[in-house]
């Protein structure tokens, strides 16, 4: 009888703990708006110049499912900004290579992401969170060479990313939050040149950083 009572008490306490860990509303949707910055540089043929930053605006909608108090899975659909840079092709270091004209490169970035979210409650209303996942980034590139016809191309890549943020609960349904995210740049055979060049024809793209403010609704 005593053994049965102890087992029942342990089961009751475990059930209570799980109920406390489980959020009352597991599904949520949100939207945020913020500033995006992409590290790029002016580029001369075979020789990188000092890097610069290009800035734009970003907008995201997101939806998620919070399994327990400390973990959620989240999907995001994002407009990651539009960027432009001027590329000066200096062919003098390699005159034996055919050189293309100087050109302007404009890109537009969008992305679909899937992230795991770790959540640490600080108080009843305040929590901090970290995200790790991947983004399928779609890039539309428009290049305008001097004295030649312009052209466009598109590409999609899977890129790693992470973020940190904090949220404040207005009530049981509504949160406001601030978040910083970083998406790796990856490598490209062209498009938007940046300050790293491992070999001719392979140019490293700049990482993308986003700081945003948003609201989240639980249901």
PDB file of C-alpha atoms in Angstrom:
ATOM      1  CA  UNK A   1       0.000   0.000   0.000  1.00  0.00           C
ATOM      2  CA  UNK A   2       2.839   2.358   0.902  1.00  0.00           C
ATOM      3  CA  UNK A   3       4.667   1.412  -2.305  1.00  0.00           C
ATOM      4  CA  UNK A   4       1.527   2.084  -4.347  1.00  0.00           C
ATOM      5  CA  UNK A   5       1.089   5.470  -2.655  1.00  0.00           C
ATOM      6  CA  UNK A   6       4.691   6.457  -3.400  1.00  0.00           C
ATOM      7  CA  UNK A   7       4.357   5.452  -7.071  1.00  0.00           C
ATOM      8  CA  UNK A   8       1.085   7.363  -7.363  1.00  0.00           C
ATOM      9  CA  UNK A   9       2.666  10.452  -5.780  1.00  0.00           C
ATOM     10  CA  UNK A  10       5.663  10.328  -8.141  1.00  0.00           C
ATOM     11  CA  UNK A  11       3.358   9.938 -11.139  1.00  0.00           C
ATOM     12  CA  UNK A  12       1.245  12.878  -9.979  1.00  0.00           C
ATOM     13  CA  UNK A  13       4.301  15.109  -9.504  1.00  0.00           C
ATOM     14  CA  UNK A  14       5.706  14.096 -12.907  1.00  0.00           C
ATOM     15  CA  UNK A  15       2.381  14.832 -14.558  1.00  0.00           C
ATOM     16  CA  UNK A  16       2.220  18.219 -12.869  1.00  0.00           C
ATOM     17  CA  UNK A  17       5.761  19.073 -13.992  1.00  0.00           C
ATOM     18  CA  UNK A  18       4.978  18.098 -17.580  1.00  0.00           C
ATOM     19  CA  UNK A  19       1.803  20.176 -17.474  1.00  0.00           C
ATOM     20  CA  UNK A  20       3.795  23.162 -16.246  1.00  0.00           C
ATOM     21  CA  UNK A  21       6.400  22.664 -18.979  1.00  0.00           C
ATOM     22  CA  UNK A  22       3.766  22.403 -21.699  1.00  0.00           C
ATOM     23  CA  UNK A  23       2.613  25.843 -22.937  1.00  0.00           C
ATOM     24  CA  UNK A  24      -1.110  26.532 -22.771  1.00  0.00           C
ATOM     25  CA  UNK A  25      -1.131  27.550 -26.446  1.00  0.00           C
ATOM     26  CA  UNK A  26       1.338  25.631 -28.599  1.00  0.00           C
ATOM     27  CA  UNK A  27       0.732  27.091 -32.075  1.00  0.00           C
ATOM     28  CA  UNK A  28       1.774  30.646 -32.895  1.00  0.00           C
ATOM     29  CA  UNK A  29       2.220  33.042 -35.805  1.00  0.00           C
ATOM     30  CA  UNK A  30       4.249  36.225 -35.966  1.00  0.00           C
ATOM     31  CA  UNK A  31       5.593  38.980 -38.167  1.00  0.00           C
ATOM     32  CA  UNK A  32       8.610  41.267 -37.843  1.00  0.00           C
ATOM     33  CA  UNK A  33      10.229  44.146 -39.681  1.00  0.00           C
ATOM     34  CA  UNK A  34      13.819  45.331 -39.424  1.00  0.00           C
ATOM     35  CA  UNK A  35      17.177  46.356 -40.851  1.00  0.00           C
ATOM     36  CA  UNK A  36      19.352  43.984 -42.882  1.00  0.00           C
ATOM     37  CA  UNK A  37      23.047  44.376 -43.616  1.00  0.00           C
ATOM     38  CA  UNK A  38      25.118  42.429 -46.129  1.00  0.00           C
ATOM     39  CA  UNK A  39      28.898  42.574 -46.079  1.00  0.00           C
ATOM     40  CA  UNK A  40      30.146  43.259 -49.608  1.00  0.00           C
ATOM     41  CA  UNK A  41      33.057  45.044 -51.235  1.00  0.00           C
ATOM     42  CA  UNK A  42      34.087  46.813 -54.364  1.00  0.00           C
ATOM     43  CA  UNK A  43      35.957  44.210 -56.386  1.00  0.00           C
ATOM     44  CA  UNK A  44      38.756  44.510 -58.904  1.00  0.00           C
ATOM     45  CA  UNK A  45      39.716  41.587 -61.100  1.00  0.00           C
ATOM     46  CA  UNK A  46      41.863  39.198 -59.046  1.00  0.00           C
ATOM     47  CA  UNK A  47      42.254  41.656 -56.161  1.00  0.00           C
ATOM     48  CA  UNK A  48      39.732  42.495 -53.409  1.00  0.00           C
ATOM     49  CA  UNK A  49      39.388  46.035 -52.147  1.00  0.00           C
ATOM     50  CA  UNK A  50      38.370  47.163 -48.645  1.00  0.00           C
ATOM     51  CA  UNK A  51      35.002  45.626 -47.661  1.00  0.00           C
ATOM     52  CA  UNK A  52      31.889  47.734 -47.271  1.00  0.00           C
ATOM     53  CA  UNK A  53      28.388  47.129 -45.915  1.00  0.00           C
ATOM     54  CA  UNK A  54      25.204  47.386 -47.920  1.00  0.00           C
ATOM     55  CA  UNK A  55      21.971  47.981 -45.985  1.00  0.00           C
ATOM     56  CA  UNK A  56      18.342  47.255 -46.760  1.00  0.00           C
ATOM     57  CA  UNK A  57      15.086  46.378 -45.002  1.00  0.00           C
ATOM     58  CA  UNK A  58      13.785  42.907 -44.185  1.00  0.00           C
ATOM     59  CA  UNK A  59      10.302  41.573 -43.484  1.00  0.00           C
ATOM     60  CA  UNK A  60       9.367  38.115 -42.203  1.00  0.00           C
ATOM     61  CA  UNK A  61       6.284  36.115 -41.338  1.00  0.00           C
ATOM     62  CA  UNK A  62       6.693  33.038 -39.188  1.00  0.00           C
ATOM     63  CA  UNK A  63       4.736  30.182 -37.737  1.00  0.00           C
ATOM     64  CA  UNK A  64       5.713  27.688 -35.096  1.00  0.00           C
ATOM     65  CA  UNK A  65       4.753  24.907 -32.729  1.00  0.00           C
ATOM     66  CA  UNK A  66       6.047  24.980 -29.141  1.00  0.00           C
ATOM     67  CA  UNK A  67       6.360  21.375 -27.963  1.00  0.00           C
ATOM     68  CA  UNK A  68       7.375  22.197 -24.400  1.00  0.00           C
ATOM     69  CA  UNK A  69       8.176  25.327 -22.460  1.00  0.00           C
ATOM     70  CA  UNK A  70      11.805  25.241 -23.612  1.00  0.00           C
ATOM     71  CA  UNK A  71      11.663  24.146 -27.280  1.00  0.00           C
ATOM     72  CA  UNK A  72       9.792  24.956 -30.503  1.00  0.00           C
ATOM     73  CA  UNK A  73      10.065  24.367 -34.241  1.00  0.00           C
ATOM     74  CA  UNK A  74       9.555  27.394 -36.466  1.00  0.00           C
ATOM     75  CA  UNK A  75       9.181  28.106 -40.194  1.00  0.00           C
ATOM     76  CA  UNK A  76       9.819  31.546 -41.697  1.00  0.00           C
ATOM     77  CA  UNK A  77       9.090  33.200 -45.026  1.00  0.00           C
ATOM     78  CA  UNK A  78      11.235  36.290 -45.504  1.00  0.00           C
ATOM     79  CA  UNK A  79      11.984  39.212 -47.782  1.00  0.00           C
ATOM     80  CA  UNK A  80      15.701  39.612 -47.033  1.00  0.00           C
ATOM     81  CA  UNK A  81      16.351  42.903 -48.813  1.00  0.00           C
ATOM     82  CA  UNK A  82      17.633  44.412 -52.065  1.00  0.00           C
ATOM     83  CA  UNK A  83      21.290  45.387 -52.520  1.00  0.00           C
ATOM     84  CA  UNK A  84      23.402  47.110 -55.150  1.00  0.00           C
ATOM     85  CA  UNK A  85      27.135  47.538 -55.716  1.00  0.00           C
ATOM     86  CA  UNK A  86      29.476  48.852 -58.377  1.00  0.00           C
ATOM     87  CA  UNK A  87      32.168  46.439 -59.623  1.00  0.00           C
ATOM     88  CA  UNK A  88      35.322  47.823 -61.275  1.00  0.00           C
ATOM     89  CA  UNK A  89      37.143  45.178 -63.311  1.00  0.00           C
ATOM     90  CA  UNK A  90      40.877  45.942 -63.317  1.00  0.00           C
ATOM     91  CA  UNK A  91      42.436  43.558 -65.846  1.00  0.00           C
ATOM     92  CA  UNK A  92      45.977  44.886 -65.641  1.00  0.00           C
ATOM     93  CA  UNK A  93      47.288  42.137 -63.285  1.00  0.00           C
ATOM     94  CA  UNK A  94      46.255  39.445 -65.794  1.00  0.00           C
ATOM     95  CA  UNK A  95      46.254  40.854 -69.329  1.00  0.00           C
ATOM     96  CA  UNK A  96      46.190  37.354 -70.823  1.00  0.00           C
ATOM     97  CA  UNK A  97      42.671  36.848 -69.441  1.00  0.00           C
ATOM     98  CA  UNK A  98      39.710  38.288 -71.320  1.00  0.00           C
ATOM     99  CA  UNK A  99      38.181  40.987 -69.138  1.00  0.00           C
ATOM    100  CA  UNK A 100      34.508  41.889 -68.900  1.00  0.00           C
ATOM    101  CA  UNK A 101      33.411  45.550 -68.639  1.00  0.00           C
ATOM    102  CA  UNK A 102      32.820  47.309 -65.340  1.00  0.00           C
ATOM    103  CA  UNK A 103      29.283  46.642 -64.175  1.00  0.00           C
ATOM    104  CA  UNK A 104      26.600  47.331 -61.569  1.00  0.00           C
ATOM    105  CA  UNK A 105      25.180  44.345 -59.731  1.00  0.00           C
ATOM    106  CA  UNK A 106      21.706  44.477 -58.153  1.00  0.00           C
ATOM    107  CA  UNK A 107      20.304  41.566 -56.172  1.00  0.00           C
ATOM    108  CA  UNK A 108      17.016  40.793 -54.474  1.00  0.00           C
ATOM    109  CA  UNK A 109      16.947  38.142 -51.710  1.00  0.00           C
ATOM    110  CA  UNK A 110      14.096  36.036 -50.373  1.00  0.00           C
ATOM    111  CA  UNK A 111      14.155  32.989 -48.153  1.00  0.00           C
ATOM    112  CA  UNK A 112      12.247  30.126 -46.572  1.00  0.00           C
ATOM    113  CA  UNK A 113      13.711  28.898 -43.290  1.00  0.00           C
ATOM    114  CA  UNK A 114      13.229  26.068 -40.801  1.00  0.00           C
ATOM    115  CA  UNK A 115      14.644  26.502 -37.291  1.00  0.00           C
ATOM    116  CA  UNK A 116      14.858  24.821 -33.937  1.00  0.00           C
ATOM    117  CA  UNK A 117      14.184  27.294 -31.118  1.00  0.00           C
ATOM    118  CA  UNK A 118      15.529  27.049 -27.567  1.00  0.00           C
ATOM    119  CA  UNK A 119      13.602  29.138 -25.035  1.00  0.00           C
ATOM    120  CA  UNK A 120      14.771  30.181 -21.547  1.00  0.00           C
ATOM    121  CA  UNK A 121      12.119  31.864 -19.350  1.00  0.00           C
ATOM    122  CA  UNK A 122      13.537  34.689 -17.216  1.00  0.00           C
ATOM    123  CA  UNK A 123      10.250  35.591 -15.537  1.00  0.00           C
ATOM    124  CA  UNK A 124       6.536  35.038 -16.100  1.00  0.00           C
ATOM    125  CA  UNK A 125       6.606  37.566 -18.947  1.00  0.00           C
ATOM    126  CA  UNK A 126      10.220  37.795 -20.141  1.00  0.00           C
ATOM    127  CA  UNK A 127      12.131  35.077 -22.023  1.00  0.00           C
ATOM    128  CA  UNK A 128      15.238  34.790 -24.169  1.00  0.00           C
ATOM    129  CA  UNK A 129      15.639  32.441 -27.126  1.00  0.00           C
ATOM    130  CA  UNK A 130      18.167  31.117 -29.587  1.00  0.00           C
ATOM    131  CA  UNK A 131      17.523  29.718 -33.067  1.00  0.00           C
ATOM    132  CA  UNK A 132      19.579  27.379 -35.266  1.00  0.00           C
ATOM    133  CA  UNK A 133      18.547  26.113 -38.682  1.00  0.00           C
ATOM    134  CA  UNK A 134      18.724  26.423 -42.455  1.00  0.00           C
ATOM    135  CA  UNK A 135      17.360  28.885 -44.997  1.00  0.00           C
ATOM    136  CA  UNK A 136      16.587  28.162 -48.640  1.00  0.00           C
ATOM    137  CA  UNK A 137      17.693  31.547 -49.996  1.00  0.00           C
ATOM    138  CA  UNK A 138      16.494  32.596 -53.433  1.00  0.00           C
ATOM    139  CA  UNK A 139      18.651  35.233 -55.151  1.00  0.00           C
ATOM    140  CA  UNK A 140      17.594  37.224 -58.215  1.00  0.00           C
ATOM    141  CA  UNK A 141      20.570  39.015 -59.801  1.00  0.00           C
ATOM    142  CA  UNK A 142      20.429  41.869 -62.331  1.00  0.00           C
ATOM    143  CA  UNK A 143      23.770  42.942 -63.806  1.00  0.00           C
ATOM    144  CA  UNK A 144      24.305  46.028 -65.958  1.00  0.00           C
ATOM    145  CA  UNK A 145      27.732  46.055 -67.712  1.00  0.00           C
ATOM    146  CA  UNK A 146      29.051  49.356 -69.069  1.00  0.00           C
ATOM    147  CA  UNK A 147      28.350  49.603 -72.783  1.00  0.00           C
ATOM    148  CA  UNK A 148      26.753  46.148 -72.984  1.00  0.00           C
ATOM    149  CA  UNK A 149      23.337  44.547 -72.641  1.00  0.00           C
ATOM    150  CA  UNK A 150      22.142  43.853 -69.114  1.00  0.00           C
ATOM    151  CA  UNK A 151      21.066  40.388 -68.012  1.00  0.00           C
ATOM    152  CA  UNK A 152      19.426  38.594 -65.085  1.00  0.00           C
ATOM    153  CA  UNK A 153      19.748  35.225 -63.409  1.00  0.00           C
ATOM    154  CA  UNK A 154      18.352  33.436 -60.367  1.00  0.00           C
ATOM    155  CA  UNK A 155      19.660  30.821 -57.952  1.00  0.00           C
ATOM    156  CA  UNK A 156      18.605  29.055 -54.761  1.00  0.00           C
ATOM    157  CA  UNK A 157      20.888  27.769 -51.991  1.00  0.00           C
ATOM    158  CA  UNK A 158      20.536  26.092 -48.605  1.00  0.00           C
ATOM    159  CA  UNK A 159      22.430  28.195 -46.053  1.00  0.00           C
ATOM    160  CA  UNK A 160      22.992  27.775 -42.328  1.00  0.00           C
ATOM    161  CA  UNK A 161      21.852  30.448 -39.892  1.00  0.00           C
ATOM    162  CA  UNK A 162      21.386  31.256 -36.222  1.00  0.00           C
ATOM    163  CA  UNK A 163      19.879  33.978 -34.066  1.00  0.00           C
ATOM    164  CA  UNK A 164      19.310  35.285 -30.546  1.00  0.00           C
ATOM    165  CA  UNK A 165      16.444  37.342 -29.180  1.00  0.00           C
ATOM    166  CA  UNK A 166      14.164  38.260 -26.304  1.00  0.00           C
ATOM    167  CA  UNK A 167      10.370  38.341 -25.951  1.00  0.00           C
ATOM    168  CA  UNK A 168       7.962  40.041 -23.564  1.00  0.00           C
ATOM    169  CA  UNK A 169       4.444  38.687 -23.036  1.00  0.00           C
ATOM    170  CA  UNK A 170       1.745  41.374 -23.104  1.00  0.00           C
ATOM    171  CA  UNK A 171      -0.782  38.698 -22.139  1.00  0.00           C
ATOM    172  CA  UNK A 172      -1.245  34.932 -22.598  1.00  0.00           C
ATOM    173  CA  UNK A 173      -1.812  35.370 -26.335  1.00  0.00           C
ATOM    174  CA  UNK A 174       0.362  38.291 -27.456  1.00  0.00           C
ATOM    175  CA  UNK A 175       4.154  38.718 -27.321  1.00  0.00           C
ATOM    176  CA  UNK A 176       6.461  41.444 -28.599  1.00  0.00           C
ATOM    177  CA  UNK A 177      10.048  40.529 -29.404  1.00  0.00           C
ATOM    178  CA  UNK A 178      13.408  41.709 -30.701  1.00  0.00           C
ATOM    179  CA  UNK A 179      15.739  39.378 -32.573  1.00  0.00           C
ATOM    180  CA  UNK A 180      19.129  39.342 -34.291  1.00  0.00           C
ATOM    181  CA  UNK A 181      19.817  36.749 -37.004  1.00  0.00           C
ATOM    182  CA  UNK A 182      22.760  35.839 -39.184  1.00  0.00           C
ATOM    183  CA  UNK A 183      22.649  33.839 -42.428  1.00  0.00           C
ATOM    184  CA  UNK A 184      25.889  32.512 -43.941  1.00  0.00           C
ATOM    185  CA  UNK A 185      26.827  33.852 -47.349  1.00  0.00           C
ATOM    186  CA  UNK A 186      28.081  30.706 -49.068  1.00  0.00           C
ATOM    187  CA  UNK A 187      30.068  30.614 -52.326  1.00  0.00           C
ATOM    188  CA  UNK A 188      29.058  31.717 -55.787  1.00  0.00           C
ATOM    189  CA  UNK A 189      30.415  31.478 -59.314  1.00  0.00           C
ATOM    190  CA  UNK A 190      29.245  35.020 -59.947  1.00  0.00           C
ATOM    191  CA  UNK A 191      26.433  37.402 -59.122  1.00  0.00           C
ATOM    192  CA  UNK A 192      27.275  39.624 -56.198  1.00  0.00           C
ATOM    193  CA  UNK A 193      31.060  39.890 -55.723  1.00  0.00           C
ATOM    194  CA  UNK A 194      32.568  40.381 -52.284  1.00  0.00           C
ATOM    195  CA  UNK A 195      35.981  40.739 -50.717  1.00  0.00           C
ATOM    196  CA  UNK A 196      37.150  37.117 -50.744  1.00  0.00           C
ATOM    197  CA  UNK A 197      38.355  35.273 -53.813  1.00  0.00           C
ATOM    198  CA  UNK A 198      39.817  31.768 -53.443  1.00  0.00           C
ATOM    199  CA  UNK A 199      40.375  31.378 -57.190  1.00  0.00           C
ATOM    200  CA  UNK A 200      39.141  33.026 -60.377  1.00  0.00           C
ATOM    201  CA  UNK A 201      35.508  32.166 -60.929  1.00  0.00           C
ATOM    202  CA  UNK A 202      34.668  31.391 -57.280  1.00  0.00           C
ATOM    203  CA  UNK A 203      33.698  34.403 -55.206  1.00  0.00           C
ATOM    204  CA  UNK A 204      32.616  34.257 -51.555  1.00  0.00           C
ATOM    205  CA  UNK A 205      29.404  36.126 -50.774  1.00  0.00           C
ATOM    206  CA  UNK A 206      28.923  38.238 -47.680  1.00  0.00           C
ATOM    207  CA  UNK A 207      26.993  37.029 -44.639  1.00  0.00           C
ATOM    208  CA  UNK A 208      23.617  38.615 -44.001  1.00  0.00           C
ATOM    209  CA  UNK A 209      22.733  40.099 -40.587  1.00  0.00           C
ATOM    210  CA  UNK A 210      19.185  41.139 -39.614  1.00  0.00           C
ATOM    211  CA  UNK A 211      17.902  42.999 -36.568  1.00  0.00           C
ATOM    212  CA  UNK A 212      14.119  43.067 -36.285  1.00  0.00           C
ATOM    213  CA  UNK A 213      11.180  43.912 -34.021  1.00  0.00           C
ATOM    214  CA  UNK A 214       7.952  41.968 -34.175  1.00  0.00           C
ATOM    215  CA  UNK A 215       4.758  40.624 -32.627  1.00  0.00           C
ATOM    216  CA  UNK A 216       3.673  37.026 -32.052  1.00  0.00           C
ATOM    217  CA  UNK A 217       0.143  35.728 -31.547  1.00  0.00           C
ATOM    218  CA  UNK A 218      -0.528  32.385 -29.833  1.00  0.00           C
ATOM    219  CA  UNK A 219      -3.618  30.296 -30.476  1.00  0.00           C
TER     220      UNK A 219
END
